[in-house]
Tab-separated table of C-alpha atoms in Angstrom:
chain	number	residue	atom	x	y	z
A	237	MET	CA	34.495	15.739	-11.997
A	238	LYS	CA	33.378	14.568	-8.521
A	239	LYS	CA	30.654	17.273	-8.407
A	240	SER	CA	29.264	16.166	-11.748
A	241	LEU	CA	29.241	12.450	-10.500
A	242	MET	CA	27.394	13.437	-7.286
A	243	LEU	CA	24.905	15.454	-9.302
A	244	SER	CA	24.310	12.549	-11.647
A	245	SER	CA	23.875	10.150	-8.695
A	246	ALA	CA	21.462	12.411	-6.904
A	247	LEU	CA	19.324	12.889	-10.139
A	248	ALA	CA	19.288	9.080	-10.626
A	249	ALA	CA	18.087	8.556	-7.098
A	250	VAL	CA	15.252	11.101	-7.435
A	251	ILE	CA	14.145	9.581	-10.815
A	252	GLY	CA	14.265	6.060	-9.226
A	253	CYS	CA	12.114	7.151	-6.352
A	254	ALA	CA	9.499	8.680	-8.737
A	255	ALA	CA	9.375	5.498	-10.760
A	256	ILE	CA	8.748	3.358	-7.607
A	257	ASN	CA	5.961	5.742	-6.439
A	258	THR	CA	4.229	5.685	-9.846
A	259	ALA	CA	4.474	1.879	-10.113
A	260	SER	CA	2.898	1.430	-6.591
A	261	ALA	CA	-0.011	3.838	-6.976
A	262	ALA	CA	-3.310	3.023	-5.402
A	263	PRO	CA	-6.050	1.603	-7.498
A	264	SER	CA	-8.308	4.089	-9.353
A	265	ALA	CA	-11.897	4.707	-8.449
A	266	ASP	CA	-13.056	2.378	-11.409
A	267	GLU	CA	-10.656	-0.395	-10.275
A	268	MET	CA	-11.893	0.000	-6.601
A	269	LYS	CA	-15.434	-0.890	-7.829
A	270	LYS	CA	-14.191	-4.336	-8.593
A	271	MET	CA	-12.271	-4.499	-5.326
A	272	GLU	CA	-12.967	-4.730	-1.556
A	273	LYS	CA	-11.079	-3.508	1.460
A	274	CYS	CA	-9.635	-6.487	3.223
A	275	TYR	CA	-8.279	-5.932	6.703
A	276	GLY	CA	-5.582	-7.921	8.386
A	277	ILE	CA	-3.761	-9.150	5.352
A	278	ALA	CA	-1.280	-6.409	4.510
A	279	LYS	CA	2.408	-7.016	5.187
A	280	ALA	CA	4.399	-4.138	6.791
A	281	GLY	CA	4.654	-1.237	4.456
A	282	GLN	CA	2.092	-2.615	1.937
A	283	ASN	CA	-1.187	-1.184	3.233
A	284	ASP	CA	-3.219	0.691	0.693
A	285	CYS	CA	-4.399	3.658	2.679
A	286	ALA	CA	-4.601	5.365	6.038
A	287	GLY	CA	-4.973	3.225	9.021
A	288	ASN	CA	-4.178	2.993	12.710
A	289	SER	CA	-2.074	6.070	13.622
A	290	HIS	CA	-0.821	7.164	10.121
A	291	ALA	CA	-2.478	8.876	7.108
A	292	CYS	CA	-0.792	7.253	4.131
A	293	ALA	CA	-0.376	4.078	2.095
A	294	GLY	CA	2.684	2.097	2.735
A	295	MET	CA	3.167	3.158	6.364
A	296	SER	CA	2.008	0.087	8.254
A	297	THR	CA	4.627	-1.121	10.665
A	298	LYS	CA	3.735	-4.782	11.240
A	299	ASP	CA	2.566	-7.719	9.100
A	300	MET	CA	-1.164	-8.719	9.249
A	301	ASP	CA	-2.214	-5.788	11.445
A	302	LYS	CA	-5.993	-5.978	11.794
A	303	GLY	CA	-6.283	-2.161	11.545
A	304	GLU	CA	-4.594	-1.950	8.131
A	305	TRP	CA	-6.252	-2.960	4.844
A	306	LYS	CA	-5.347	-3.750	1.289
A	307	ALA	CA	-7.576	-3.643	-1.806
A	308	VAL	CA	-8.285	-7.125	-3.192
A	309	LYS	CA	-10.519	-8.546	-5.918
A	310	LYS	CA	-14.088	-8.889	-4.699
A	311	GLY	CA	-14.770	-12.301	-3.200
A	312	THR	CA	-11.050	-13.110	-2.169
A	313	CYS	CA	-10.611	-11.465	1.158
A	314	GLU	CA	-12.051	-14.129	3.377
A	315	LYS	CA	-10.221	-16.717	1.335
A	316	MET	CA	-7.055	-15.005	2.488
A	317	ASN	CA	-8.220	-15.062	6.063
A	318	GLY	CA	-8.866	-11.334	6.060
A	319	SER	CA	-11.819	-9.479	7.231
A	320	LEU	CA	-14.229	-7.080	5.348
A	321	MET	CA	-14.958	-5.282	8.575
A	322	ALA	CA	-12.613	-2.718	10.191
A	323	PRO	CA	-11.785	-3.672	13.798
A	324	LYS	CA	-13.765	-1.802	16.535
A	325	ALA	CA	-11.787	0.974	18.174
């Protein structure tokens, strides 16, 4: 009985993780045409793509890091105190 419960719990965890990853997928190429990269507005773990010293979305480690970006609707970045330009290295 315990083994069955453990297997059920593990399966539920895997399915839950897959659902989270699907829900937080990056915007498609067509959606990105209506968006702009906005640097310095992403909260920790909420960046949209590679940045600083990592190669994946959701890996930023601090809020409002100027080297991290998030896709936002065109014309809204500067209203959020973000920058359309990546910081100089």
